[in-house]
């Protein structure tokens, strides 16, 4: 029972390059979230998905796209990376009744 | 003014001390309150969950919610070096889209 897994763990990109961050869960939760965490800023919501086939913007969606491939998987894509996107990215899932969120181990992204 | 305010610390205490961590908030519609523990270079881990007002105890940890004062607390009794981490408060209104708002986190160091 892995919970929430994320790949890759680390990535370095040059400005303008693209990449996809992968997230998968085996908790059978409907809702999934992508956050970024920056020093002093806490966790900020990028996109979320309430169920398979639906996605919505969060607080900081600019420069990102998402895909909810199926119930298990929710990916985050950077089409043209910018240094401002240097951050730690976390995927989370959420229980239906109590709204508790469970996080993956994170992806550390550096854009040079 | 941020919706959720949390003193970033750092907070340094000796082993065995009682630790008090706090958050204040401005949105009176918040009903779900959580505390997450985040070790360095790891994802946030759900520590305590409380619905509405009151206290909840789990081992050495006690969470308190005072909705009239818009104030939540986490107490750690008999603190251990393994408690050294960043503690994030989080809260939401609940409902169909659970927008979880995080505090910036308080860094705690428990020294032997």
PDB file of C-alpha atoms in Angstrom, chain A:
ATOM      1  CA  UNK A   1       0.000   0.000   0.000  1.00  0.00           C
ATOM      2  CA  UNK A   2       2.153   2.881  -1.309  1.00  0.00           C
ATOM      3  CA  UNK A   3      -0.301   5.742  -0.625  1.00  0.00           C
ATOM      4  CA  UNK A   4       0.660   8.681  -2.855  1.00  0.00           C
ATOM      5  CA  UNK A   5       3.725   8.373  -5.078  1.00  0.00           C
ATOM      6  CA  UNK A   6       5.409  11.060  -7.180  1.00  0.00           C
ATOM      7  CA  UNK A   7       8.018  10.923  -9.924  1.00  0.00           C
ATOM      8  CA  UNK A   8      10.619  12.194 -10.413  1.00  0.00           C
ATOM      9  CA  UNK A   9      12.044  13.077  -6.978  1.00  0.00           C
ATOM     10  CA  UNK A  10      14.403  15.702  -8.394  1.00  0.00           C
ATOM     11  CA  UNK A  11      14.650  17.540 -11.703  1.00  0.00           C
ATOM     12  CA  UNK A  12      16.751  20.349 -13.150  1.00  0.00           C
ATOM     13  CA  UNK A  13      15.423  22.136 -16.219  1.00  0.00           C
ATOM     14  CA  UNK A  14      16.681  24.958 -18.380  1.00  0.00           C
ATOM     15  CA  UNK A  15      14.387  27.919 -19.018  1.00  0.00           C
ATOM     16  CA  UNK A  16      11.939  27.064 -21.794  1.00  0.00           C
ATOM     17  CA  UNK A  17      12.112  23.296 -21.404  1.00  0.00           C
ATOM     18  CA  UNK A  18       8.988  21.270 -20.687  1.00  0.00           C
ATOM     19  CA  UNK A  19       8.332  18.401 -18.330  1.00  0.00           C
ATOM     20  CA  UNK A  20       5.533  16.408 -16.695  1.00  0.00           C
ATOM     21  CA  UNK A  21       5.350  15.576 -13.012  1.00  0.00           C
ATOM     22  CA  UNK A  22       3.550  12.322 -12.301  1.00  0.00           C
ATOM     23  CA  UNK A  23       1.383  11.457  -9.320  1.00  0.00           C
ATOM     24  CA  UNK A  24      -0.364   8.171  -8.547  1.00  0.00           C
ATOM     25  CA  UNK A  25      -2.449   7.018  -5.579  1.00  0.00           C
ATOM     26  CA  UNK A  26      -3.776   3.690  -4.391  1.00  0.00           C
ATOM     27  CA  UNK A  27      -6.054   5.148  -1.693  1.00  0.00           C
ATOM     28  CA  UNK A  28      -9.168   5.073  -3.903  1.00  0.00           C
ATOM     29  CA  UNK A  29      -9.807   8.781  -3.284  1.00  0.00           C
ATOM     30  CA  UNK A  30     -11.758  10.822  -5.802  1.00  0.00           C
ATOM     31  CA  UNK A  31     -10.111  14.210  -5.201  1.00  0.00           C
ATOM     32  CA  UNK A  32      -6.497  14.972  -6.046  1.00  0.00           C
ATOM     33  CA  UNK A  33      -4.481  18.185  -5.715  1.00  0.00           C
ATOM     34  CA  UNK A  34      -1.224  19.749  -6.895  1.00  0.00           C
ATOM     35  CA  UNK A  35       0.555  22.232  -4.610  1.00  0.00           C
ATOM     36  CA  UNK A  36       3.801  24.109  -4.713  1.00  0.00           C
ATOM     37  CA  UNK A  37       5.759  24.963  -1.585  1.00  0.00           C
ATOM     38  CA  UNK A  38       8.125  27.918  -1.417  1.00  0.00           C
ATOM     39  CA  UNK A  39      10.037  29.258   1.613  1.00  0.00           C
ATOM     40  CA  UNK A  40       7.853  31.561   3.696  1.00  0.00           C
ATOM     41  CA  UNK A  41       4.850  31.071   1.398  1.00  0.00           C
ATOM     42  CA  UNK A  42       3.449  27.825   2.710  1.00  0.00           C
ATOM     43  CA  UNK A  43       1.614  25.462   0.375  1.00  0.00           C
ATOM     44  CA  UNK A  44      -0.235  27.047  -2.537  1.00  0.00           C
ATOM     45  CA  UNK A  45      -2.761  25.207  -4.654  1.00  0.00           C
ATOM     46  CA  UNK A  46      -1.997  25.007  -8.369  1.00  0.00           C
ATOM     47  CA  UNK A  47      -4.791  22.749  -9.687  1.00  0.00           C
ATOM     48  CA  UNK A  48      -7.182  20.224  -8.305  1.00  0.00           C
ATOM     49  CA  UNK A  49      -9.404  17.442  -9.600  1.00  0.00           C
ATOM     50  CA  UNK A  50     -12.618  16.499  -7.843  1.00  0.00           C
ATOM     51  CA  UNK A  51     -13.023  13.328  -9.871  1.00  0.00           C
ATOM     52  CA  UNK A  52     -11.801  11.537 -12.982  1.00  0.00           C
ATOM     53  CA  UNK A  53     -12.272  13.768 -16.010  1.00  0.00           C
ATOM     54  CA  UNK A  54     -12.615  17.063 -14.119  1.00  0.00           C
ATOM     55  CA  UNK A  55      -9.956  19.640 -13.269  1.00  0.00           C
ATOM     56  CA  UNK A  56     -10.073  23.210 -11.937  1.00  0.00           C
ATOM     57  CA  UNK A  57      -7.635  26.022 -11.289  1.00  0.00           C
ATOM     58  CA  UNK A  58      -6.365  26.825  -7.837  1.00  0.00           C
ATOM     59  CA  UNK A  59      -4.563  29.873  -6.509  1.00  0.00           C
ATOM     60  CA  UNK A  60      -1.479  29.836  -8.803  1.00  0.00           C
ATOM     61  CA  UNK A  61      -2.327  28.005 -12.087  1.00  0.00           C
ATOM     62  CA  UNK A  62      -0.419  30.191 -14.579  1.00  0.00           C
ATOM     63  CA  UNK A  63       2.280  28.293 -16.467  1.00  0.00           C
ATOM     64  CA  UNK A  64       0.854  24.862 -15.605  1.00  0.00           C
ATOM     65  CA  UNK A  65      -1.531  22.333 -17.099  1.00  0.00           C
ATOM     66  CA  UNK A  66      -2.919  19.147 -15.603  1.00  0.00           C
ATOM     67  CA  UNK A  67      -4.420  15.864 -16.727  1.00  0.00           C
ATOM     68  CA  UNK A  68      -6.537  13.503 -14.645  1.00  0.00           C
ATOM     69  CA  UNK A  69      -5.779  10.369 -16.601  1.00  0.00           C
ATOM     70  CA  UNK A  70      -7.907   8.051 -14.460  1.00  0.00           C
ATOM     71  CA  UNK A  71      -8.904   7.763 -10.813  1.00  0.00           C
ATOM     72  CA  UNK A  72      -5.366   6.863  -9.765  1.00  0.00           C
ATOM     73  CA  UNK A  73      -3.244   9.318 -11.746  1.00  0.00           C
ATOM     74  CA  UNK A  74      -3.005  13.119 -11.860  1.00  0.00           C
ATOM     75  CA  UNK A  75      -0.146  14.741 -13.789  1.00  0.00           C
ATOM     76  CA  UNK A  76       1.171  18.302 -13.797  1.00  0.00           C
ATOM     77  CA  UNK A  77       2.825  19.714 -16.920  1.00  0.00           C
ATOM     78  CA  UNK A  78       5.118  22.697 -17.308  1.00  0.00           C
ATOM     79  CA  UNK A  79       5.057  23.649 -20.992  1.00  0.00           C
ATOM     80  CA  UNK A  80       7.822  26.268 -20.915  1.00  0.00           C
ATOM     81  CA  UNK A  81       9.624  26.285 -17.584  1.00  0.00           C
ATOM     82  CA  UNK A  82      10.621  29.598 -15.957  1.00  0.00           C
ATOM     83  CA  UNK A  83      12.980  30.248 -13.007  1.00  0.00           C
ATOM     84  CA  UNK A  84       9.918  31.385 -10.990  1.00  0.00           C
ATOM     85  CA  UNK A  85       8.708  27.785 -11.142  1.00  0.00           C
ATOM     86  CA  UNK A  86      11.651  26.583  -9.069  1.00  0.00           C
ATOM     87  CA  UNK A  87       9.893  25.003  -6.125  1.00  0.00           C
ATOM     88  CA  UNK A  88       8.938  21.782  -4.383  1.00  0.00           C
ATOM     89  CA  UNK A  89       5.782  20.260  -5.851  1.00  0.00           C
ATOM     90  CA  UNK A  90       3.431  18.072  -3.841  1.00  0.00           C
ATOM     91  CA  UNK A  91       0.536  15.949  -4.958  1.00  0.00           C
ATOM     92  CA  UNK A  92      -2.227  15.136  -2.461  1.00  0.00           C
ATOM     93  CA  UNK A  93      -5.402  13.096  -2.290  1.00  0.00           C
ATOM     94  CA  UNK A  94      -8.411  13.754  -0.115  1.00  0.00           C
ATOM     95  CA  UNK A  95     -10.966  11.672   1.760  1.00  0.00           C
ATOM     96  CA  UNK A  96     -14.603  12.333   0.891  1.00  0.00           C
ATOM     97  CA  UNK A  97     -16.230  12.666   4.311  1.00  0.00           C
ATOM     98  CA  UNK A  98     -13.657  14.337   6.543  1.00  0.00           C
ATOM     99  CA  UNK A  99     -11.645  16.235   3.889  1.00  0.00           C
ATOM    100  CA  UNK A 100      -8.306  15.024   5.209  1.00  0.00           C
ATOM    101  CA  UNK A 101      -5.529  15.396   2.647  1.00  0.00           C
ATOM    102  CA  UNK A 102      -2.634  12.972   2.241  1.00  0.00           C
ATOM    103  CA  UNK A 103       0.552  14.071   0.542  1.00  0.00           C
ATOM    104  CA  UNK A 104       3.181  12.453  -1.641  1.00  0.00           C
ATOM    105  CA  UNK A 105       6.926  12.824  -0.986  1.00  0.00           C
ATOM    106  CA  UNK A 106       7.348  15.745  -3.400  1.00  0.00           C
ATOM    107  CA  UNK A 107       9.343  16.661  -6.495  1.00  0.00           C
ATOM    108  CA  UNK A 108      12.159  19.201  -6.142  1.00  0.00           C
ATOM    109  CA  UNK A 109      12.354  21.221  -9.345  1.00  0.00           C
ATOM    110  CA  UNK A 110      15.062  23.719 -10.219  1.00  0.00           C
ATOM    111  CA  UNK A 111      14.770  25.863 -13.342  1.00  0.00           C
ATOM    112  CA  UNK A 112      17.992  27.618 -14.382  1.00  0.00           C
TER     113      UNK A 112
END
